[in-house]
JSON list of C-alpha atoms in Angstrom, two decimals:
[
{"chain": "A", "resi": 1321, "resn": "MET", "atom": "CA", "xyz": [7.93, -16.37, -44.30]},
{"chain": "A", "resi": 1322, "resn": "GLN", "atom": "CA", "xyz": [8.40, -15.29, -40.79]},
{"chain": "A", "resi": 1323, "resn": "PRO", "atom": "CA", "xyz": [11.96, -16.83, -39.62]},
{"chain": "A", "resi": 1324, "resn": "LEU", "atom": "CA", "xyz": [10.63, -19.40, -36.50]},
{"chain": "A", "resi": 1325, "resn": "SER", "atom": "CA", "xyz": [13.06, -17.39, -33.95]},
{"chain": "A", "resi": 1326, "resn": "GLN", "atom": "CA", "xyz": [10.82, -14.09, -35.09]},
{"chain": "A", "resi": 1327, "resn": "SER", "atom": "CA", "xyz": [7.31, -15.82, -34.64]},
{"chain": "A", "resi": 1328, "resn": "ILE", "atom": "CA", "xyz": [8.26, -17.15, -31.00]},
{"chain": "A", "resi": 1329, "resn": "GLU", "atom": "CA", "xyz": [9.50, -14.34, -29.87]},
{"chain": "A", "resi": 1330, "resn": "ALA", "atom": "CA", "xyz": [5.94, -12.86, -31.13]},
{"chain": "A", "resi": 1331, "resn": "SER", "atom": "CA", "xyz": [4.04, -15.23, -29.76]},
{"chain": "A", "resi": 1332, "resn": "SER", "atom": "CA", "xyz": [5.82, -14.82, -26.46]},
{"chain": "A", "resi": 1333, "resn": "VAL", "atom": "CA", "xyz": [5.12, -11.05, -25.69]},
{"chain": "A", "resi": 1334, "resn": "ASP", "atom": "CA", "xyz": [0.99, -11.77, -27.23]},
{"chain": "A", "resi": 1335, "resn": "SER", "atom": "CA", "xyz": [0.87, -14.02, -24.69]},
{"chain": "A", "resi": 1336, "resn": "ALA", "atom": "CA", "xyz": [2.71, -12.43, -21.76]},
{"chain": "A", "resi": 1337, "resn": "LYS", "atom": "CA", "xyz": [0.16, -9.33, -22.79]},
{"chain": "A", "resi": 1338, "resn": "VAL", "atom": "CA", "xyz": [-2.58, -11.83, -22.60]},
{"chain": "A", "resi": 1339, "resn": "ASP", "atom": "CA", "xyz": [-1.71, -13.03, -19.10]},
{"chain": "A", "resi": 1340, "resn": "THR", "atom": "CA", "xyz": [-1.59, -9.67, -17.97]},
{"chain": "A", "resi": 1341, "resn": "PHE", "atom": "CA", "xyz": [-5.01, -8.69, -19.23]},
{"chain": "A", "resi": 1342, "resn": "LEU", "atom": "CA", "xyz": [-6.28, -11.96, -17.65]},
{"chain": "A", "resi": 1343, "resn": "GLN", "atom": "CA", "xyz": [-5.17, -11.41, -14.29]},
{"chain": "A", "resi": 1344, "resn": "GLU", "atom": "CA", "xyz": [-5.87, -7.88, -14.41]},
{"chain": "A", "resi": 1345, "resn": "LEU", "atom": "CA", "xyz": [-9.57, -8.82, -15.23]},
{"chain": "A", "resi": 1346, "resn": "ALA", "atom": "CA", "xyz": [-9.60, -11.58, -12.70]},
{"chain": "A", "resi": 1347, "resn": "ALA", "atom": "CA", "xyz": [-8.91, -9.01, -10.13]},
{"chain": "A", "resi": 1348, "resn": "ILE", "atom": "CA", "xyz": [-11.12, -6.40, -10.91]},
{"chain": "A", "resi": 1349, "resn": "GLN", "atom": "CA", "xyz": [-14.33, -9.10, -10.83]},
{"chain": "A", "resi": 1350, "resn": "GLN", "atom": "CA", "xyz": [-12.76, -10.09, -7.81]},
{"chain": "A", "resi": 1351, "resn": "SER", "atom": "CA", "xyz": [-16.07, -9.67, -5.46]},
{"chain": "A", "resi": 1352, "resn": "GLY", "atom": "CA", "xyz": [-14.70, -11.47, -2.38]},
{"chain": "A", "resi": 1353, "resn": "SER", "atom": "CA", "xyz": [-12.32, -9.57, -0.03]},
{"chain": "A", "resi": 1354, "resn": "LYS", "atom": "CA", "xyz": [-9.13, -8.46, -0.96]},
{"chain": "A", "resi": 1355, "resn": "ARG", "atom": "CA", "xyz": [-6.17, -7.65, 0.56]},
{"chain": "A", "resi": 1356, "resn": "VAL", "atom": "CA", "xyz": [-5.47, -3.38, 0.48]},
{"chain": "A", "resi": 1357, "resn": "ALA", "atom": "CA", "xyz": [-2.52, -1.58, 1.18]},
{"chain": "A", "resi": 1358, "resn": "ILE", "atom": "CA", "xyz": [-3.09, 1.90, 2.07]},
{"chain": "A", "resi": 1359, "resn": "LEU", "atom": "CA", "xyz": [0.13, 4.34, 1.76]},
{"chain": "A", "resi": 1360, "resn": "GLY", "atom": "CA", "xyz": [0.56, 8.19, 1.78]},
{"chain": "A", "resi": 1361, "resn": "SER", "atom": "CA", "xyz": [1.94, 11.06, 2.67]},
{"chain": "A", "resi": 1362, "resn": "ARG", "atom": "CA", "xyz": [2.71, 12.01, 6.30]},
{"chain": "A", "resi": 1363, "resn": "HIS", "atom": "CA", "xyz": [2.29, 15.90, 5.33]},
{"chain": "A", "resi": 1364, "resn": "VAL", "atom": "CA", "xyz": [-1.73, 15.63, 5.13]},
{"chain": "A", "resi": 1365, "resn": "PRO", "atom": "CA", "xyz": [-4.99, 18.11, 5.91]},
{"chain": "A", "resi": 1366, "resn": "ILE", "atom": "CA", "xyz": [-7.50, 16.98, 8.37]},
{"chain": "A", "resi": 1367, "resn": "THR", "atom": "CA", "xyz": [-9.80, 17.10, 6.26]},
{"chain": "A", "resi": 1368, "resn": "HIS", "atom": "CA", "xyz": [-8.36, 14.70, 3.64]},
{"chain": "A", "resi": 1369, "resn": "GLN", "atom": "CA", "xyz": [-7.51, 12.53, 6.59]},
{"chain": "A", "resi": 1370, "resn": "GLN", "atom": "CA", "xyz": [-11.11, 12.08, 7.80]},
{"chain": "A", "resi": 1371, "resn": "LEU", "atom": "CA", "xyz": [-11.65, 10.77, 4.05]},
{"chain": "A", "resi": 1372, "resn": "ILE", "atom": "CA", "xyz": [-8.89, 8.94, 4.31]},
{"chain": "A", "resi": 1373, "resn": "GLU", "atom": "CA", "xyz": [-10.38, 7.28, 7.77]},
{"chain": "A", "resi": 1374, "resn": "LEU", "atom": "CA", "xyz": [-14.04, 6.95, 6.28]},
{"chain": "A", "resi": 1375, "resn": "MET", "atom": "CA", "xyz": [-12.84, 5.24, 3.13]},
{"chain": "A", "resi": 1376, "resn": "THR", "atom": "CA", "xyz": [-10.54, 2.54, 5.19]},
{"chain": "A", "resi": 1377, "resn": "TYR", "atom": "CA", "xyz": [-13.47, 2.11, 7.09]},
{"chain": "A", "resi": 1378, "resn": "ALA", "atom": "CA", "xyz": [-16.19, 1.15, 4.45]},
{"chain": "A", "resi": 1379, "resn": "LEU", "atom": "CA", "xyz": [-12.78, -1.05, 3.16]},
{"chain": "A", "resi": 1380, "resn": "ALA", "atom": "CA", "xyz": [-12.45, -2.75, 6.26]},
{"chain": "A", "resi": 1381, "resn": "LEU", "atom": "CA", "xyz": [-17.05, -2.98, 6.97]},
{"chain": "A", "resi": 1382, "resn": "GLY", "atom": "CA", "xyz": [-16.87, -4.97, 3.25]},
{"chain": "A", "resi": 1383, "resn": "GLY", "atom": "CA", "xyz": [-14.18, -7.77, 4.87]},
{"chain": "A", "resi": 1384, "resn": "ASN", "atom": "CA", "xyz": [-11.06, -6.56, 3.07]},
{"chain": "A", "resi": 1385, "resn": "ARG", "atom": "CA", "xyz": [-7.76, -6.89, 4.83]},
{"chain": "A", "resi": 1386, "resn": "ILE", "atom": "CA", "xyz": [-6.01, -3.61, 5.40]},
{"chain": "A", "resi": 1387, "resn": "ILE", "atom": "CA", "xyz": [-2.29, -2.94, 5.30]},
{"chain": "A", "resi": 1388, "resn": "THR", "atom": "CA", "xyz": [-0.34, 0.35, 6.22]},
{"chain": "A", "resi": 1389, "resn": "SER", "atom": "CA", "xyz": [2.59, 1.39, 7.75]},
{"chain": "A", "resi": 1390, "resn": "GLY", "atom": "CA", "xyz": [2.54, 3.29, 10.86]},
{"chain": "A", "resi": 1391, "resn": "ALA", "atom": "CA", "xyz": [3.58, 7.21, 9.96]},
{"chain": "A", "resi": 1392, "resn": "THR", "atom": "CA", "xyz": [1.14, 9.83, 11.04]},
{"chain": "A", "resi": 1393, "resn": "GLY", "atom": "CA", "xyz": [-1.09, 11.48, 8.29]},
{"chain": "A", "resi": 1394, "resn": "THR", "atom": "CA", "xyz": [-2.38, 8.84, 5.64]},
{"chain": "A", "resi": 1395, "resn": "ASN", "atom": "CA", "xyz": [-1.10, 5.52, 7.66]},
{"chain": "A", "resi": 1396, "resn": "ALA", "atom": "CA", "xyz": [-2.98, 7.49, 11.13]},
{"chain": "A", "resi": 1397, "resn": "ALA", "atom": "CA", "xyz": [-6.34, 7.80, 9.60]},
{"chain": "A", "resi": 1398, "resn": "ALA", "atom": "CA", "xyz": [-6.50, 4.67, 7.67]},
{"chain": "A", "resi": 1399, "resn": "ILE", "atom": "CA", "xyz": [-5.33, 2.67, 11.26]},
{"chain": "A", "resi": 1400, "resn": "LYS", "atom": "CA", "xyz": [-8.12, 4.89, 12.66]},
{"chain": "A", "resi": 1401, "resn": "GLY", "atom": "CA", "xyz": [-10.80, 3.73, 10.20]},
{"chain": "A", "resi": 1402, "resn": "ALA", "atom": "CA", "xyz": [-9.82, 0.20, 10.16]},
{"chain": "A", "resi": 1403, "resn": "MET", "atom": "CA", "xyz": [-9.73, -0.04, 13.76]},
{"chain": "A", "resi": 1404, "resn": "GLN", "atom": "CA", "xyz": [-13.45, 1.40, 13.76]},
{"chain": "A", "resi": 1405, "resn": "ALA", "atom": "CA", "xyz": [-14.51, -1.06, 11.82]},
{"chain": "A", "resi": 1406, "resn": "ASP", "atom": "CA", "xyz": [-12.45, -4.32, 12.50]},
{"chain": "A", "resi": 1407, "resn": "PRO", "atom": "CA", "xyz": [-9.40, -3.95, 14.11]},
{"chain": "A", "resi": 1408, "resn": "ASN", "atom": "CA", "xyz": [-8.59, -7.78, 13.28]},
{"chain": "A", "resi": 1409, "resn": "LEU", "atom": "CA", "xyz": [-8.46, -7.08, 9.35]},
{"chain": "A", "resi": 1410, "resn": "LEU", "atom": "CA", "xyz": [-5.96, -4.61, 10.25]},
{"chain": "A", "resi": 1411, "resn": "THR", "atom": "CA", "xyz": [-2.17, -5.23, 9.64]},
{"chain": "A", "resi": 1412, "resn": "VAL", "atom": "CA", "xyz": [0.19, -2.90, 10.29]},
{"chain": "A", "resi": 1413, "resn": "ILE", "atom": "CA", "xyz": [3.75, -3.02, 9.10]},
{"chain": "A", "resi": 1414, "resn": "LEU", "atom": "CA", "xyz": [6.11, -0.43, 10.52]},
{"chain": "A", "resi": 1415, "resn": "PRO", "atom": "CA", "xyz": [9.80, 0.72, 8.57]},
{"chain": "A", "resi": 1416, "resn": "GLN", "atom": "CA", "xyz": [11.69, 0.35, 12.25]},
{"chain": "A", "resi": 1417, "resn": "SER", "atom": "CA", "xyz": [10.62, -0.90, 15.39]},
{"chain": "A", "resi": 1418, "resn": "LEU", "atom": "CA", "xyz": [8.21, 0.75, 17.32]},
{"chain": "A", "resi": 1419, "resn": "ALA", "atom": "CA", "xyz": [10.39, 2.28, 19.63]},
{"chain": "A", "resi": 1420, "resn": "ARG", "atom": "CA", "xyz": [11.63, 4.22, 17.04]},
{"chain": "A", "resi": 1421, "resn": "GLN", "atom": "CA", "xyz": [7.83, 5.48, 15.78]},
{"chain": "A", "resi": 1422, "resn": "PRO", "atom": "CA", "xyz": [7.07, 9.22, 17.29]},
{"chain": "A", "resi": 1423, "resn": "ARG", "atom": "CA", "xyz": [5.34, 9.12, 20.51]},
{"chain": "A", "resi": 1424, "resn": "GLU", "atom": "CA", "xyz": [2.00, 10.63, 19.22]},
{"chain": "A", "resi": 1425, "resn": "SER", "atom": "CA", "xyz": [1.94, 7.30, 16.84]},
{"chain": "A", "resi": 1426, "resn": "ARG", "atom": "CA", "xyz": [3.01, 4.69, 19.73]},
{"chain": "A", "resi": 1427, "resn": "ASP", "atom": "CA", "xyz": [0.12, 5.62, 21.38]},
{"chain": "A", "resi": 1428, "resn": "GLN", "atom": "CA", "xyz": [-2.35, 4.26, 18.56]},
{"chain": "A", "resi": 1429, "resn": "LEU", "atom": "CA", "xyz": [0.15, 1.64, 17.51]},
{"chain": "A", "resi": 1430, "resn": "GLU", "atom": "CA", "xyz": [-0.12, -0.40, 20.58]},
{"chain": "A", "resi": 1431, "resn": "GLN", "atom": "CA", "xyz": [-3.61, -0.85, 20.51]},
{"chain": "A", "resi": 1432, "resn": "VAL", "atom": "CA", "xyz": [-2.87, -2.57, 16.08]},
{"chain": "A", "resi": 1433, "resn": "MET", "atom": "CA", "xyz": [-3.44, -6.22, 17.01]},
{"chain": "A", "resi": 1434, "resn": "HIS", "atom": "CA", "xyz": [-1.29, -7.20, 13.91]},
{"chain": "A", "resi": 1435, "resn": "LEU", "atom": "CA", "xyz": [1.63, -5.46, 14.23]},
{"chain": "A", "resi": 1436, "resn": "VAL", "atom": "CA", "xyz": [4.78, -5.85, 12.40]},
{"chain": "A", "resi": 1437, "resn": "GLU", "atom": "CA", "xyz": [8.27, -4.34, 13.40]},
{"chain": "A", "resi": 1438, "resn": "ASN", "atom": "CA", "xyz": [11.57, -4.38, 11.52]},
{"chain": "A", "resi": 1439, "resn": "PRO", "atom": "CA", "xyz": [13.92, -3.46, 14.21]},
{"chain": "A", "resi": 1440, "resn": "ALA", "atom": "CA", "xyz": [16.68, -4.91, 11.82]},
{"chain": "A", "resi": 1441, "resn": "ASN", "atom": "CA", "xyz": [16.51, -1.36, 10.22]},
{"chain": "A", "resi": 1442, "resn": "ASP", "atom": "CA", "xyz": [16.68, 0.40, 13.18]},
{"chain": "A", "resi": 1443, "resn": "ALA", "atom": "CA", "xyz": [20.15, 1.94, 11.88]},
{"chain": "A", "resi": 1444, "resn": "MET", "atom": "CA", "xyz": [19.03, 2.49, 8.79]},
{"chain": "A", "resi": 1445, "resn": "SER", "atom": "CA", "xyz": [17.83, 5.86, 7.85]},
{"chain": "A", "resi": 1446, "resn": "LEU", "atom": "CA", "xyz": [13.91, 6.77, 7.70]},
{"chain": "A", "resi": 1447, "resn": "ALA", "atom": "CA", "xyz": [14.05, 6.90, 3.92]},
{"chain": "A", "resi": 1448, "resn": "ASP", "atom": "CA", "xyz": [15.61, 3.79, 3.02]},
{"chain": "A", "resi": 1449, "resn": "ALA", "atom": "CA", "xyz": [13.58, 1.82, 6.40]},
{"chain": "A", "resi": 1450, "resn": "SER", "atom": "CA", "xyz": [10.47, 3.19, 4.31]},
{"chain": "A", "resi": 1451, "resn": "SER", "atom": "CA", "xyz": [11.70, 2.16, 1.54]},
{"chain": "A", "resi": 1452, "resn": "LEU", "atom": "CA", "xyz": [12.03, -1.31, 2.40]},
{"chain": "A", "resi": 1453, "resn": "CYS", "atom": "CA", "xyz": [8.67, -1.61, 4.40]},
{"chain": "A", "resi": 1454, "resn": "ASN", "atom": "CA", "xyz": [6.95, -0.56, 1.67]},
{"chain": "A", "resi": 1455, "resn": "GLN", "atom": "CA", "xyz": [7.52, -2.91, -0.32]},
{"chain": "A", "resi": 1456, "resn": "GLU", "atom": "CA", "xyz": [7.37, -5.84, 1.98]},
{"chain": "A", "resi": 1457, "resn": "ILE", "atom": "CA", "xyz": [3.18, -4.10, 1.84]},
{"chain": "A", "resi": 1458, "resn": "ILE", "atom": "CA", "xyz": [2.51, -4.48, -1.88]},
{"chain": "A", "resi": 1459, "resn": "SER", "atom": "CA", "xyz": [4.46, -7.86, -1.65]},
{"chain": "A", "resi": 1460, "resn": "ARG", "atom": "CA", "xyz": [1.59, -8.35, 0.83]},
{"chain": "A", "resi": 1461, "resn": "CYS", "atom": "CA", "xyz": [-1.38, -6.99, -1.22]},
{"chain": "A", "resi": 1462, "resn": "GLN", "atom": "CA", "xyz": [-3.56, -7.00, -4.18]},
{"chain": "A", "resi": 1463, "resn": "GLN", "atom": "CA", "xyz": [-4.15, -3.54, -4.58]},
{"chain": "A", "resi": 1464, "resn": "LEU", "atom": "CA", "xyz": [-2.43, -0.42, -3.60]},
{"chain": "A", "resi": 1465, "resn": "VAL", "atom": "CA", "xyz": [-4.04, 3.20, -2.42]},
{"chain": "A", "resi": 1466, "resn": "CYS", "atom": "CA", "xyz": [-1.54, 5.75, -2.40]},
{"chain": "A", "resi": 1467, "resn": "PHE", "atom": "CA", "xyz": [-1.83, 9.58, -1.30]},
{"chain": "A", "resi": 1468, "resn": "ALA", "atom": "CA", "xyz": [0.54, 11.35, -2.30]},
{"chain": "A", "resi": 1469, "resn": "PHE", "atom": "CA", "xyz": [2.24, 14.77, -3.92]},
{"chain": "A", "resi": 1470, "resn": "HIS", "atom": "CA", "xyz": [4.03, 14.76, -7.05]},
{"chain": "A", "resi": 1471, "resn": "ASP", "atom": "CA", "xyz": [7.48, 15.05, -5.42]},
{"chain": "A", "resi": 1472, "resn": "SER", "atom": "CA", "xyz": [6.85, 12.23, -2.82]},
{"chain": "A", "resi": 1473, "resn": "HIS", "atom": "CA", "xyz": [9.55, 10.10, -4.62]},
{"chain": "A", "resi": 1474, "resn": "THR", "atom": "CA", "xyz": [8.98, 7.29, -2.20]},
{"chain": "A", "resi": 1475, "resn": "LEU", "atom": "CA", "xyz": [5.72, 6.70, -2.55]},
{"chain": "A", "resi": 1476, "resn": "LEU", "atom": "CA", "xyz": [5.91, 7.40, -6.32]},
{"chain": "A", "resi": 1477, "resn": "LYS", "atom": "CA", "xyz": [8.37, 4.52, -6.76]},
{"chain": "A", "resi": 1478, "resn": "THR", "atom": "CA", "xyz": [6.39, 2.35, -4.20]},
{"chain": "A", "resi": 1479, "resn": "CYS", "atom": "CA", "xyz": [3.31, 2.67, -7.07]},
{"chain": "A", "resi": 1480, "resn": "GLN", "atom": "CA", "xyz": [5.55, 2.10, -9.94]},
{"chain": "A", "resi": 1481, "resn": "ASP", "atom": "CA", "xyz": [6.71, -1.18, -8.79]},
{"chain": "A", "resi": 1482, "resn": "ALA", "atom": "CA", "xyz": [3.36, -2.19, -7.15]},
{"chain": "A", "resi": 1483, "resn": "GLU", "atom": "CA", "xyz": [2.37, -1.53, -11.07]},
{"chain": "A", "resi": 1484, "resn": "ASP", "atom": "CA", "xyz": [5.34, -3.82, -12.55]},
{"chain": "A", "resi": 1485, "resn": "GLN", "atom": "CA", "xyz": [3.89, -6.57, -10.09]},
{"chain": "A", "resi": 1486, "resn": "ARG", "atom": "CA", "xyz": [0.80, -5.96, -11.41]},
{"chain": "A", "resi": 1487, "resn": "LYS", "atom": "CA", "xyz": [-1.23, -4.60, -8.74]},
{"chain": "A", "resi": 1488, "resn": "ILE", "atom": "CA", "xyz": [-4.33, -2.86, -8.74]},
{"chain": "A", "resi": 1489, "resn": "VAL", "atom": "CA", "xyz": [-3.10, 0.67, -8.43]},
{"chain": "A", "resi": 1490, "resn": "THR", "atom": "CA", "xyz": [-5.00, 3.91, -7.37]},
{"chain": "A", "resi": 1491, "resn": "LEU", "atom": "CA", "xyz": [-2.61, 7.02, -6.86]},
{"chain": "A", "resi": 1492, "resn": "PHE", "atom": "CA", "xyz": [-4.23, 10.29, -5.74]},
{"chain": "A", "resi": 1493, "resn": "TYR", "atom": "CA", "xyz": [-2.86, 13.57, -5.42]},
{"chain": "A", "resi": 1494, "resn": "PHE", "atom": "CA", "xyz": [-3.26, 16.31, -3.07]},
{"chain": "A", "resi": 1495, "resn": "ASP", "atom": "CA", "xyz": [-1.65, 18.72, -5.33]}
]
């Protein structure tokens, strides 16, 4: 006969697995709109940017809320696609204040209706501020779509954090 403590421990582990499975099943079956975060590398070829833009456009046309950050490359393409579909469905969360963003990003970001700045992070390095920003983004989403390289440490950690929070994660590698 199994001791009671082992029986309870095994039961709680099985229960946790069932809860996780049910949450994932519910997320997959959800037919309504979702909050989809799109994150990725700044260093993206133009053809990939066009694909990201098109994908984001389609997601927003489907009524999904898009959440991203304000960097060039992947995030700029996501902003462009969402803005073309429905600017009201786009939220951009910046790692720092708008003033700290590069000029080419600021022109686009000034058009965004739902823009969240983080001026309290202006004194931080961009890497540290981006990590905090990514955490805020994944806390607000149900699904994360990420475009990264195998050495994109900040993005890969963000994907792992999202998985740990039981978010649906789709990761595309450029390399």
